[in-house]
Amino acid sequence: MILICDNNLNIFCTAQTRVFERWLEIWFFVELIIPRLKISSLTVCKQHFNAAMHSTINVHLTIFLAMIQFLGICFAMSLPVLLLPEQILCQSPQRSTNTFKTAYNNALSAKNLRAMKTALDSIIAYDGDDADARRQRLVLSWELGEWTHLDEDYTALIMRDSSNGEAWERRGVVRWYGGKVQSACEDMRHASRYSQRFQHFTQTLCDSVFSTSAVIRTTSRTASRITMSALDSAILQEINLMRSNPKNYIPIAEEEFIHNAPILAPREGMMVLRELVQTLINSPNLTPLQTALPLRLAAFDHAEDLAAHTQYGHRGTDGSLPHTRLERYTFYRKMLGENIGYGIKSARTLVVGLLLDDGVQGRGHRGNLLNPRNRSIGIATAEHPMYPCVCVQMFEEALYPHP
C-alpha cells in the first residue's frame, strides 16, 4: 500500500480514481509486493501454462485452473485497494492523524462538542498512545454524558504512568458509579498512595475489610447509602411525573392543596397556589431526571446530619455546603441546586410543598424542580426529631454513569 503511494506513483492517488487505474494498482501490487514475498504470480501462471503445453491430457482443464489461481491472487492482493477509502489509501498514518487533528480544531472553533469527540475517536484509533487525545476525550465524555470510553481511557493513562494517582482515583469513582464495588475500592486504595483527595470516599463508601484473599465485604450501612428507599423512589417518580407534563400536574397540586393547605401554605395560602398554577401553565414539558450516585450520597450525608443534630438549612454541622459535600464523591460537577423539605412521609405532599415554596423568597425550590437544564438528581430521606421526615434533594446539570 505504501509502494502505491510512493512519490513516483502519485498519479494513482487522485481523488477521482477510475476503474482502469484501480486495475493498474492491482497489477503493481502483484508485481511489486508478491516478488518481495518470493511469490511471483507470473511464475505461477507460467508454470501452469508450461504444464498445459507439454501435456496432451486435460489441456483445457489445466489452463482453466491456472487462470483461476491467477485471478484469485489478483483479487486477494487488490482487496485492500478496493475496500479502503482513497484518502486513507494515499496517506501515511501521520498524515491521517493530522487530518483528524485539523477536524478537531475546526470543531473546537465551531464549539461542536460532538464533532470534537468524533475527531478524537479517530485520532485514538490511529494512535492509542496519544495521551493528550485521551485526556481531551475524557473531558468531552463527561460533558456529553457518554461513558463508553471512560474506563478504557483511564486505564490507558494508568498503563502509561502507574503513579498517576488522579487516573487511579477517577477510574475508581467511575467503576463505583457503574456498580463495580470491588474493583472501585481497589483502585481507590491504590490511589491513596498518591492522593488523599477521596479519603472520605474510601473510608465511608468502601467501609470494607480487605481480607487476606483481597475480598471486599461491604457493610449494610454502605448498602443503605447506595440503595434508595421506597419513599425516595416514590419522590423521584412524583418529580418526573410533574416534569413530564407540568400542565397536567395542576389538578394534582390543587387536590393536594385542598387536603393539606395548613401544612403546605400556612403563610401565603391561596395566593401561592394561584402563582404555582400560572407557573405550571407556562412551563414546557421537561426531560425526566436520572438518579446519580454521587448526588444521592451527598444528599444522604446531609439528611443524616440534619436528623442526628436536629438541624435545619443547607449548612452542615461540619460547616459543609452542598458543593463541598458533593466534592467528596465526584471530581466533576456543573451547576448544583439543593432542596430540603420537612413534613409527613408522603412523596406527593413533599413535592407539592416544594413546588408551592410558601414563604420562600425567590421560590428557589420550585426553580430547581422546574429547571430545564437539570438532568440528574439525588434523593435521601431521614426521620427528623421535629418532623416525621426530612427530604434532601440535590440537582445537577451534569450526567453521571450508572449501573
mmCIF file of C-alpha atoms in Angstrom:
data_model
loop_
_atom_site.group_PDB
_atom_site.id
_atom_site.type_symbol
_atom_site.label_atom_id
_atom_site.label_comp_id
_atom_site.label_asym_id
_atom_site.label_seq_id
_atom_site.Cartn_x
_atom_site.Cartn_y
_atom_site.Cartn_z
ATOM 1 C CA MET A 1 0.000 0.000 0.000
ATOM 2 C CA ILE A 2 2.875 2.356 0.784
ATOM 3 C CA LEU A 3 4.524 1.474 -2.530
ATOM 4 C CA ILE A 4 1.444 2.587 -4.443
ATOM 5 C CA CYS A 5 1.568 5.953 -2.744
ATOM 6 C CA ASP A 6 5.254 6.468 -3.465
ATOM 7 C CA ASN A 7 6.188 9.818 -4.966
ATOM 8 C CA ASN A 8 6.853 8.123 -8.330
ATOM 9 C CA LEU A 9 3.280 6.868 -8.476
ATOM 10 C CA ASN A 10 1.297 9.875 -7.283
ATOM 11 C CA ILE A 11 -0.728 9.647 -10.473
ATOM 12 C CA PHE A 12 -2.715 6.874 -8.798
ATOM 13 C CA CYS A 13 -3.536 8.923 -5.665
ATOM 14 C CA THR A 14 -6.064 11.279 -7.195
ATOM 15 C CA ALA A 15 -9.447 11.864 -5.548
ATOM 16 C CA GLN A 16 -11.330 10.506 -8.582
ATOM 17 C CA THR A 17 -9.673 7.152 -9.281
ATOM 18 C CA ARG A 18 -11.070 5.461 -12.369
ATOM 19 C CA VAL A 19 -11.661 1.733 -12.752
ATOM 20 C CA PHE A 20 -8.734 1.442 -15.144
ATOM 21 C CA GLU A 21 -6.387 2.976 -12.572
ATOM 22 C CA ARG A 22 -7.661 0.548 -9.928
ATOM 23 C CA TRP A 23 -6.625 -2.404 -12.100
ATOM 24 C CA LEU A 24 -3.235 -0.814 -12.662
ATOM 25 C CA GLU A 25 -2.898 -0.628 -8.876
ATOM 26 C CA ILE A 26 -3.765 -4.316 -8.710
ATOM 27 C CA TRP A 27 -1.055 -5.022 -11.280
ATOM 28 C CA PHE A 28 1.534 -3.087 -9.280
ATOM 29 C CA PHE A 29 0.531 -4.990 -6.131
ATOM 30 C CA VAL A 30 1.000 -8.286 -7.899
ATOM 31 C CA GLU A 31 4.297 -7.341 -9.487
ATOM 32 C CA LEU A 32 5.848 -5.367 -6.603
ATOM 33 C CA ILE A 33 4.510 -6.928 -3.415
ATOM 34 C CA ILE A 34 4.393 -10.588 -4.382
ATOM 35 C CA PRO A 35 8.046 -10.739 -5.582
ATOM 36 C CA ARG A 36 9.133 -9.369 -2.184
ATOM 37 C CA LEU A 37 7.293 -12.264 -0.608
ATOM 38 C CA LYS A 38 9.049 -14.615 -3.047
ATOM 39 C CA ILE A 39 5.739 -15.487 -4.669
ATOM 40 C CA SER A 40 5.565 -14.490 -8.300
ATOM 41 C CA SER A 41 2.103 -14.529 -9.810
ATOM 42 C CA LEU A 42 3.586 -14.639 -13.330
ATOM 43 C CA THR A 43 5.808 -17.554 -12.381
ATOM 44 C CA VAL A 44 2.796 -19.374 -11.039
ATOM 45 C CA CYS A 45 0.911 -18.718 -14.257
ATOM 46 C CA LYS A 46 3.872 -19.711 -16.466
ATOM 47 C CA GLN A 47 4.291 -22.970 -14.601
ATOM 48 C CA HIS A 48 0.689 -23.848 -15.231
ATOM 49 C CA PHE A 49 0.824 -22.792 -18.841
ATOM 50 C CA ASN A 50 4.031 -24.805 -19.468
ATOM 51 C CA ALA A 51 2.399 -27.821 -17.909
ATOM 52 C CA ALA A 52 -0.550 -27.327 -20.204
ATOM 53 C CA MET A 53 1.630 -27.047 -23.305
ATOM 54 C CA HIS A 54 3.550 -30.268 -22.573
ATOM 55 C CA SER A 55 0.527 -32.256 -21.586
ATOM 56 C CA THR A 56 -1.711 -33.996 -24.068
ATOM 57 C CA ILE A 57 -4.404 -34.709 -21.477
ATOM 58 C CA ASN A 58 -6.766 -32.201 -19.939
ATOM 59 C CA VAL A 59 -5.105 -29.200 -21.593
ATOM 60 C CA HIS A 60 -8.169 -27.031 -21.290
ATOM 61 C CA LEU A 61 -8.690 -28.001 -17.649
ATOM 62 C CA THR A 62 -5.102 -27.082 -16.787
ATOM 63 C CA ILE A 63 -5.437 -23.684 -18.458
ATOM 64 C CA PHE A 64 -8.696 -23.057 -16.591
ATOM 65 C CA LEU A 65 -7.111 -23.899 -13.228
ATOM 66 C CA ALA A 66 -4.145 -21.669 -13.972
ATOM 67 C CA MET A 67 -6.394 -18.735 -14.756
ATOM 68 C CA ILE A 68 -8.488 -19.313 -11.621
ATOM 69 C CA GLN A 69 -5.349 -19.278 -9.463
ATOM 70 C CA PHE A 70 -4.055 -16.151 -11.190
ATOM 71 C CA LEU A 71 -7.354 -14.317 -10.699
ATOM 72 C CA GLY A 72 -7.502 -15.480 -7.073
ATOM 73 C CA ILE A 73 -4.093 -13.993 -6.360
ATOM 74 C CA CYS A 74 -5.067 -10.752 -8.096
ATOM 75 C CA PHE A 75 -8.299 -10.494 -6.075
ATOM 76 C CA ALA A 76 -6.575 -11.206 -2.758
ATOM 77 C CA MET A 77 -3.929 -8.593 -3.402
ATOM 78 C CA SER A 78 -6.409 -5.989 -4.653
ATOM 79 C CA LEU A 79 -8.926 -6.406 -1.816
ATOM 80 C CA PRO A 80 -7.341 -3.731 0.443
ATOM 81 C CA VAL A 81 -7.110 -1.380 -2.528
ATOM 82 C CA LEU A 82 -10.757 -1.840 -3.450
ATOM 83 C CA LEU A 83 -12.116 -1.588 0.094
ATOM 84 C CA LEU A 84 -10.085 1.193 1.671
ATOM 85 C CA PRO A 85 -11.186 4.803 1.073
ATOM 86 C CA GLU A 86 -8.960 6.685 -1.356
ATOM 87 C CA GLN A 87 -7.940 9.293 1.231
ATOM 88 C CA ILE A 88 -6.809 6.619 3.680
ATOM 89 C CA LEU A 89 -5.029 4.601 0.986
ATOM 90 C CA CYS A 90 -2.973 7.564 -0.205
ATOM 91 C CA GLN A 91 -1.966 8.915 3.185
ATOM 92 C CA SER A 92 0.563 7.815 5.729
ATOM 93 C CA PRO A 93 -0.741 7.243 9.305
ATOM 94 C CA GLN A 94 0.879 10.519 10.374
ATOM 95 C CA ARG A 95 -0.876 12.449 7.612
ATOM 96 C CA SER A 96 -4.199 10.820 8.508
ATOM 97 C CA THR A 97 -3.763 11.727 12.194
ATOM 98 C CA ASN A 98 -3.016 15.304 11.204
ATOM 99 C CA THR A 99 -6.204 15.325 9.139
ATOM 100 C CA PHE A 100 -8.267 14.333 12.171
ATOM 101 C CA LYS A 101 -6.457 16.876 14.347
ATOM 102 C CA THR A 102 -7.403 19.535 11.841
ATOM 103 C CA ALA A 103 -11.008 18.329 12.016
ATOM 104 C CA TYR A 104 -10.821 18.542 15.815
ATOM 105 C CA ASN A 105 -9.518 22.120 15.699
ATOM 106 C CA ASN A 106 -12.254 23.117 13.267
ATOM 107 C CA ALA A 107 -14.902 21.575 15.537
ATOM 108 C CA LEU A 108 -13.331 23.341 18.521
ATOM 109 C CA SER A 109 -13.592 26.683 16.722
ATOM 110 C CA ALA A 110 -17.245 25.932 15.952
ATOM 111 C CA LYS A 111 -17.847 24.719 19.552
ATOM 112 C CA ASN A 112 -19.266 21.468 18.160
ATOM 113 C CA LEU A 113 -18.675 19.036 21.011
ATOM 114 C CA ARG A 114 -19.994 16.006 19.136
ATOM 115 C CA ALA A 115 -17.682 16.615 16.160
ATOM 116 C CA MET A 116 -14.755 17.174 18.536
ATOM 117 C CA LYS A 117 -15.303 13.807 20.177
ATOM 118 C CA THR A 118 -15.679 12.073 16.798
ATOM 119 C CA ALA A 119 -12.329 13.503 15.689
ATOM 120 C CA LEU A 120 -10.698 12.382 18.961
ATOM 121 C CA ASP A 121 -12.135 8.878 18.499
ATOM 122 C CA SER A 122 -10.412 8.729 15.095
ATOM 123 C CA ILE A 123 -7.104 10.067 16.441
ATOM 124 C CA ILE A 124 -7.034 7.459 19.219
ATOM 125 C CA ALA A 125 -7.977 4.718 16.735
ATOM 126 C CA TYR A 126 -4.823 5.600 14.779
ATOM 127 C CA ASP A 127 -2.611 6.235 17.801
ATOM 128 C CA GLY A 128 -3.747 4.653 21.044
ATOM 129 C CA ASP A 129 -0.723 6.106 22.861
ATOM 130 C CA ASP A 130 -1.823 9.709 22.340
ATOM 131 C CA ALA A 131 -2.340 10.633 25.996
ATOM 132 C CA ASP A 132 -3.427 14.213 25.221
ATOM 133 C CA ALA A 133 -6.200 12.963 22.932
ATOM 134 C CA ARG A 134 -7.387 10.567 25.642
ATOM 135 C CA ARG A 135 -7.478 13.341 28.257
ATOM 136 C CA GLN A 136 -9.463 15.574 25.924
ATOM 137 C CA ARG A 137 -11.860 12.732 25.133
ATOM 138 C CA LEU A 138 -12.416 12.137 28.856
ATOM 139 C CA VAL A 139 -13.490 15.763 29.311
ATOM 140 C CA LEU A 140 -15.878 15.561 26.354
ATOM 141 C CA SER A 141 -17.272 12.200 27.503
ATOM 142 C CA TRP A 142 -18.298 13.770 30.806
ATOM 143 C CA GLU A 143 -19.710 16.822 29.065
ATOM 144 C CA LEU A 144 -21.754 14.788 26.575
ATOM 145 C CA GLY A 145 -22.786 12.085 29.033
ATOM 146 C CA GLU A 146 -21.166 9.271 27.023
ATOM 147 C CA TRP A 147 -19.428 6.707 29.205
ATOM 148 C CA THR A 148 -18.289 4.142 26.621
ATOM 149 C CA HIS A 149 -14.599 5.023 26.734
ATOM 150 C CA LEU A 150 -14.176 6.269 30.319
ATOM 151 C CA ASP A 151 -12.744 3.076 31.791
ATOM 152 C CA GLU A 152 -10.623 2.440 28.689
ATOM 153 C CA ASP A 153 -9.093 5.934 28.703
ATOM 154 C CA TYR A 154 -8.342 5.995 32.420
ATOM 155 C CA THR A 155 -6.777 2.535 32.113
ATOM 156 C CA ALA A 156 -4.601 3.736 29.218
ATOM 157 C CA LEU A 157 -3.374 6.678 31.312
ATOM 158 C CA ILE A 158 -2.598 4.324 34.201
ATOM 159 C CA MET A 159 -0.677 1.997 31.887
ATOM 160 C CA ARG A 160 1.313 4.986 30.655
ATOM 161 C CA ASP A 161 2.106 6.186 34.184
ATOM 162 C CA SER A 162 1.265 3.886 37.081
ATOM 163 C CA SER A 163 1.983 6.684 39.572
ATOM 164 C CA ASN A 164 -0.859 8.804 38.146
ATOM 165 C CA GLY A 165 -2.948 8.960 41.305
ATOM 166 C CA GLU A 166 -5.621 11.091 39.654
ATOM 167 C CA ALA A 167 -6.246 8.444 36.982
ATOM 168 C CA TRP A 168 -6.446 5.715 39.635
ATOM 169 C CA GLU A 169 -8.984 7.593 41.756
ATOM 170 C CA ARG A 170 -11.090 8.710 38.820
ATOM 171 C CA ARG A 171 -11.264 5.208 37.402
ATOM 172 C CA GLY A 172 -12.236 4.025 40.882
ATOM 173 C CA VAL A 173 -15.031 6.611 41.078
ATOM 174 C CA VAL A 174 -16.317 5.670 37.618
ATOM 175 C CA ARG A 175 -16.289 1.971 38.479
ATOM 176 C CA TRP A 176 -18.169 2.681 41.691
ATOM 177 C CA TYR A 177 -20.816 4.577 39.732
ATOM 178 C CA GLY A 178 -21.090 1.560 37.449
ATOM 179 C CA GLY A 179 -21.632 -0.831 40.361
ATOM 180 C CA LYS A 180 -18.155 -2.421 40.271
ATOM 181 C CA VAL A 181 -17.653 -2.160 44.014
ATOM 182 C CA GLN A 182 -14.642 -4.404 44.488
ATOM 183 C CA SER A 183 -12.504 -3.048 41.640
ATOM 184 C CA ALA A 184 -13.530 0.508 42.599
ATOM 185 C CA CYS A 185 -12.324 0.135 46.169
ATOM 186 C CA GLU A 186 -9.102 -1.479 45.000
ATOM 187 C CA ASP A 187 -8.458 1.491 42.708
ATOM 188 C CA MET A 188 -9.225 3.970 45.483
ATOM 189 C CA ARG A 189 -6.917 2.191 47.894
ATOM 190 C CA HIS A 190 -4.170 2.278 45.267
ATOM 191 C CA ALA A 191 -4.845 5.984 44.592
ATOM 192 C CA SER A 192 -4.470 6.787 48.296
ATOM 193 C CA ARG A 193 -0.719 6.213 47.905
ATOM 194 C CA TYR A 194 -0.538 9.334 45.762
ATOM 195 C CA SER A 195 -3.518 11.472 46.810
ATOM 196 C CA GLN A 196 -5.786 11.882 49.842
ATOM 197 C CA ARG A 197 -8.486 13.780 47.941
ATOM 198 C CA PHE A 198 -11.037 10.986 48.109
ATOM 199 C CA GLN A 199 -10.095 9.723 51.557
ATOM 200 C CA HIS A 200 -13.671 10.349 52.730
ATOM 201 C CA PHE A 201 -14.953 8.359 49.756
ATOM 202 C CA THR A 202 -12.703 5.413 50.564
ATOM 203 C CA GLN A 203 -13.451 5.397 54.280
ATOM 204 C CA THR A 204 -17.216 5.836 54.136
ATOM 205 C CA LEU A 205 -18.170 4.086 50.930
ATOM 206 C CA CYS A 206 -15.790 1.195 50.737
ATOM 207 C CA ASP A 207 -16.255 0.921 54.539
ATOM 208 C CA SER A 208 -14.880 -2.510 53.999
ATOM 209 C CA VAL A 209 -12.370 -5.038 55.161
ATOM 210 C CA PHE A 210 -9.701 -6.368 52.820
ATOM 211 C CA SER A 211 -9.142 -9.918 53.933
ATOM 212 C CA THR A 212 -6.013 -11.906 53.098
ATOM 213 C CA SER A 213 -7.768 -13.095 49.960
ATOM 214 C CA ALA A 214 -8.407 -9.464 48.953
ATOM 215 C CA VAL A 215 -12.178 -9.959 49.014
ATOM 216 C CA ILE A 216 -14.129 -6.866 49.949
ATOM 217 C CA ARG A 217 -17.072 -7.173 52.281
ATOM 218 C CA THR A 218 -19.295 -4.106 52.245
ATOM 219 C CA THR A 219 -21.402 -3.373 55.292
ATOM 220 C CA SER A 220 -25.144 -2.909 55.445
ATOM 221 C CA ARG A 221 -24.580 0.778 56.172
ATOM 222 C CA THR A 222 -22.778 1.160 52.852
ATOM 223 C CA ALA A 223 -25.638 -0.624 51.097
ATOM 224 C CA SER A 224 -28.202 1.724 52.664
ATOM 225 C CA ARG A 225 -26.279 4.700 51.313
ATOM 226 C CA ILE A 226 -26.428 3.365 47.771
ATOM 227 C CA THR A 227 -29.932 1.885 47.653
ATOM 228 C CA MET A 228 -32.896 4.250 47.525
ATOM 229 C CA SER A 229 -35.698 3.621 49.990
ATOM 230 C CA ALA A 230 -39.296 3.160 48.870
ATOM 231 C CA LEU A 231 -40.061 6.759 49.852
ATOM 232 C CA ASP A 232 -37.028 8.049 47.921
ATOM 233 C CA SER A 233 -38.132 6.174 44.804
ATOM 234 C CA ALA A 234 -41.708 7.472 45.160
ATOM 235 C CA ILE A 235 -40.430 11.061 45.394
ATOM 236 C CA LEU A 236 -38.357 10.614 42.229
ATOM 237 C CA GLN A 237 -41.380 9.187 40.413
ATOM 238 C CA GLU A 238 -43.542 12.120 41.546
ATOM 239 C CA ILE A 239 -40.979 14.698 40.417
ATOM 240 C CA ASN A 240 -40.672 13.128 36.971
ATOM 241 C CA LEU A 241 -44.457 12.880 36.694
ATOM 242 C CA MET A 242 -44.663 16.619 37.276
ATOM 243 C CA ARG A 243 -41.776 17.430 34.883
ATOM 244 C CA SER A 244 -43.119 15.262 32.071
ATOM 245 C CA ASN A 245 -46.224 17.468 31.756
ATOM 246 C CA PRO A 246 -46.469 20.409 34.199
ATOM 247 C CA LYS A 247 -49.895 21.493 32.896
ATOM 248 C CA ASN A 248 -51.400 18.072 33.622
ATOM 249 C CA TYR A 249 -49.989 18.259 37.142
ATOM 250 C CA ILE A 250 -52.113 21.293 38.036
ATOM 251 C CA PRO A 251 -55.200 19.317 39.196
ATOM 252 C CA ILE A 252 -52.949 17.026 41.244
ATOM 253 C CA ALA A 253 -51.350 20.002 43.001
ATOM 254 C CA GLU A 254 -54.768 21.635 43.592
ATOM 255 C CA GLU A 255 -56.197 18.463 45.119
ATOM 256 C CA GLU A 256 -53.200 18.072 47.413
ATOM 257 C CA PHE A 257 -53.518 21.715 48.450
ATOM 258 C CA ILE A 258 -57.171 21.243 49.371
ATOM 259 C CA HIS A 259 -56.358 18.324 51.673
ATOM 260 C CA ASN A 260 -53.202 19.764 53.282
ATOM 261 C CA ALA A 261 -53.405 23.563 52.953
ATOM 262 C CA PRO A 262 -52.470 24.255 56.623
ATOM 263 C CA ILE A 263 -49.280 22.229 56.184
ATOM 264 C CA LEU A 264 -48.380 23.301 52.625
ATOM 265 C CA ALA A 265 -49.127 27.057 52.727
ATOM 266 C CA PRO A 266 -49.554 28.400 56.258
ATOM 267 C CA ARG A 267 -48.203 31.869 55.312
ATOM 268 C CA GLU A 268 -49.455 32.805 51.834
ATOM 269 C CA GLY A 269 -52.452 30.495 51.467
ATOM 270 C CA MET A 270 -54.424 30.534 48.216
ATOM 271 C CA MET A 271 -52.245 33.236 46.651
ATOM 272 C CA VAL A 272 -49.231 30.956 46.360
ATOM 273 C CA LEU A 273 -51.382 28.239 44.768
ATOM 274 C CA ARG A 274 -52.566 30.660 42.067
ATOM 275 C CA GLU A 275 -48.989 31.646 41.404
ATOM 276 C CA LEU A 276 -47.940 27.984 41.099
ATOM 277 C CA VAL A 277 -50.790 27.230 38.678
ATOM 278 C CA GLN A 278 -49.685 30.070 36.412
ATOM 279 C CA THR A 279 -46.080 28.843 36.562
ATOM 280 C CA LEU A 280 -47.090 25.316 35.596
ATOM 281 C CA ILE A 281 -49.200 26.623 32.703
ATOM 282 C CA ASN A 282 -46.187 28.473 31.305
ATOM 283 C CA SER A 283 -43.724 25.615 31.848
ATOM 284 C CA PRO A 284 -42.762 23.377 28.904
ATOM 285 C CA ASN A 285 -42.571 19.613 29.194
ATOM 286 C CA LEU A 286 -39.216 18.658 30.687
ATOM 287 C CA THR A 287 -36.962 15.623 30.439
ATOM 288 C CA PRO A 288 -37.079 13.212 33.387
ATOM 289 C CA LEU A 289 -34.266 13.383 35.913
ATOM 290 C CA GLN A 290 -31.842 10.482 36.263
ATOM 291 C CA THR A 291 -30.610 9.284 39.619
ATOM 292 C CA ALA A 292 -26.900 9.817 40.222
ATOM 293 C CA LEU A 293 -24.925 8.016 42.892
ATOM 294 C CA PRO A 294 -22.711 10.953 43.971
ATOM 295 C CA LEU A 295 -25.750 13.207 44.375
ATOM 296 C CA ARG A 296 -27.535 10.510 46.329
ATOM 297 C CA LEU A 297 -24.551 10.084 48.662
ATOM 298 C CA ALA A 298 -24.148 13.811 49.269
ATOM 299 C CA ALA A 299 -27.890 14.113 49.978
ATOM 300 C CA PHE A 300 -27.728 11.102 52.300
ATOM 301 C CA ASP A 301 -24.886 12.669 54.318
ATOM 302 C CA HIS A 302 -26.809 15.896 54.853
ATOM 303 C CA ALA A 303 -30.118 14.194 55.650
ATOM 304 C CA GLU A 304 -28.402 12.090 58.320
ATOM 305 C CA ASP A 305 -26.624 15.141 59.687
ATOM 306 C CA LEU A 306 -29.846 17.161 59.963
ATOM 307 C CA ALA A 307 -31.669 14.276 61.615
ATOM 308 C CA ALA A 308 -28.905 13.460 64.088
ATOM 309 C CA HIS A 309 -28.383 17.038 65.268
ATOM 310 C CA THR A 310 -31.920 18.460 64.913
ATOM 311 C CA GLN A 311 -30.613 20.994 62.425
ATOM 312 C CA TYR A 312 -32.200 22.937 59.560
ATOM 313 C CA GLY A 313 -30.867 24.561 56.414
ATOM 314 C CA HIS A 314 -28.194 23.906 53.818
ATOM 315 C CA ARG A 315 -25.102 24.250 56.002
ATOM 316 C CA GLY A 316 -23.983 21.058 57.732
ATOM 317 C CA THR A 317 -22.822 20.848 61.321
ATOM 318 C CA ASP A 318 -19.272 20.487 59.998
ATOM 319 C CA GLY A 319 -19.656 23.735 58.069
ATOM 320 C CA SER A 320 -20.090 21.970 54.721
ATOM 321 C CA LEU A 321 -22.228 23.380 51.912
ATOM 322 C CA PRO A 322 -23.885 21.446 49.061
ATOM 323 C CA HIS A 323 -20.921 21.741 46.679
ATOM 324 C CA THR A 324 -18.378 20.654 49.288
ATOM 325 C CA ARG A 325 -20.485 17.623 50.210
ATOM 326 C CA LEU A 326 -20.737 16.616 46.559
ATOM 327 C CA GLU A 327 -16.998 17.027 46.002
ATOM 328 C CA ARG A 328 -16.425 14.202 48.473
ATOM 329 C CA TYR A 329 -17.787 11.782 45.884
ATOM 330 C CA THR A 330 -17.026 13.225 42.487
ATOM 331 C CA PHE A 331 -14.426 15.244 40.636
ATOM 332 C CA TYR A 332 -16.875 16.523 38.031
ATOM 333 C CA ARG A 333 -19.792 18.857 38.547
ATOM 334 C CA LYS A 334 -21.516 21.779 36.871
ATOM 335 C CA MET A 335 -24.405 23.823 38.272
ATOM 336 C CA LEU A 336 -25.759 22.453 41.535
ATOM 337 C CA GLY A 337 -29.004 23.012 43.426
ATOM 338 C CA GLU A 338 -30.338 21.625 46.709
ATOM 339 C CA ASN A 339 -33.876 21.342 48.073
ATOM 340 C CA ILE A 340 -34.719 20.448 51.658
ATOM 341 C CA GLY A 341 -38.276 19.633 52.646
ATOM 342 C CA TYR A 342 -39.739 18.790 56.045
ATOM 343 C CA GLY A 343 -43.106 17.138 56.515
ATOM 344 C CA ILE A 344 -45.128 13.976 56.503
ATOM 345 C CA LYS A 345 -43.904 10.817 54.808
ATOM 346 C CA SER A 346 -45.777 11.348 51.580
ATOM 347 C CA ALA A 347 -43.980 11.770 48.262
ATOM 348 C CA ARG A 348 -46.768 13.891 46.753
ATOM 349 C CA THR A 349 -47.094 16.156 49.790
ATOM 350 C CA LEU A 350 -43.333 16.768 49.859
ATOM 351 C CA VAL A 351 -43.148 17.556 46.131
ATOM 352 C CA VAL A 352 -46.205 19.844 46.092
ATOM 353 C CA GLY A 353 -44.916 21.622 49.192
ATOM 354 C CA LEU A 354 -41.577 22.360 47.483
ATOM 355 C CA LEU A 355 -43.404 23.492 44.329
ATOM 356 C CA LEU A 356 -45.559 25.919 46.327
ATOM 357 C CA ASP A 357 -42.480 27.169 48.188
ATOM 358 C CA ASP A 358 -44.658 29.009 50.661
ATOM 359 C CA GLY A 359 -42.883 31.927 52.321
ATOM 360 C CA VAL A 360 -39.603 31.403 50.438
ATOM 361 C CA GLN A 361 -38.286 34.444 48.634
ATOM 362 C CA GLY A 362 -37.390 33.747 45.008
ATOM 363 C CA ARG A 363 -39.107 30.334 45.001
ATOM 364 C CA GLY A 364 -35.739 28.598 44.739
ATOM 365 C CA HIS A 365 -37.099 25.118 45.485
ATOM 366 C CA ARG A 366 -39.685 25.452 42.715
ATOM 367 C CA GLY A 367 -36.948 26.695 40.382
ATOM 368 C CA ASN A 368 -34.828 23.596 40.993
ATOM 369 C CA LEU A 369 -37.737 21.257 40.302
ATOM 370 C CA LEU A 370 -38.666 23.043 37.048
ATOM 371 C CA ASN A 371 -35.163 23.885 35.817
ATOM 372 C CA PRO A 372 -34.903 22.534 32.237
ATOM 373 C CA ARG A 373 -31.105 22.341 32.484
ATOM 374 C CA ASN A 374 -31.149 19.896 35.403
ATOM 375 C CA ARG A 375 -30.510 16.318 34.271
ATOM 376 C CA SER A 376 -29.507 14.430 37.437
ATOM 377 C CA ILE A 377 -30.893 14.112 40.948
ATOM 378 C CA GLY A 378 -30.024 12.507 44.244
ATOM 379 C CA ILE A 379 -32.694 11.977 46.916
ATOM 380 C CA ALA A 380 -32.360 10.920 50.541
ATOM 381 C CA THR A 381 -34.863 10.955 53.421
ATOM 382 C CA ALA A 382 -34.387 10.503 57.147
ATOM 383 C CA GLU A 383 -36.503 10.710 60.275
ATOM 384 C CA HIS A 384 -36.177 14.153 61.850
ATOM 385 C CA PRO A 385 -36.730 14.773 65.590
ATOM 386 C CA MET A 386 -39.052 17.711 64.921
ATOM 387 C CA TYR A 387 -40.874 16.362 61.836
ATOM 388 C CA PRO A 388 -41.891 12.952 60.573
ATOM 389 C CA CYS A 389 -39.121 13.169 57.983
ATOM 390 C CA VAL A 390 -36.621 15.411 56.235
ATOM 391 C CA CYS A 391 -36.026 15.084 52.491
ATOM 392 C CA VAL A 392 -32.836 16.332 50.801
ATOM 393 C CA GLN A 393 -32.787 16.617 47.007
ATOM 394 C CA MET A 394 -29.671 17.520 45.025
ATOM 395 C CA PHE A 395 -29.945 18.612 41.394
ATOM 396 C CA GLU A 396 -27.183 18.742 38.785
ATOM 397 C CA GLU A 397 -26.831 19.745 35.147
ATOM 398 C CA ALA A 398 -24.185 17.055 34.691
ATOM 399 C CA LEU A 399 -24.938 13.414 33.951
ATOM 400 C CA TYR A 400 -23.172 10.561 35.750
ATOM 401 C CA PRO A 401 -22.583 6.928 34.831
ATOM 402 C CA HIS A 402 -24.925 4.444 36.443
ATOM 403 C CA PRO A 403 -25.114 0.631 36.591
#
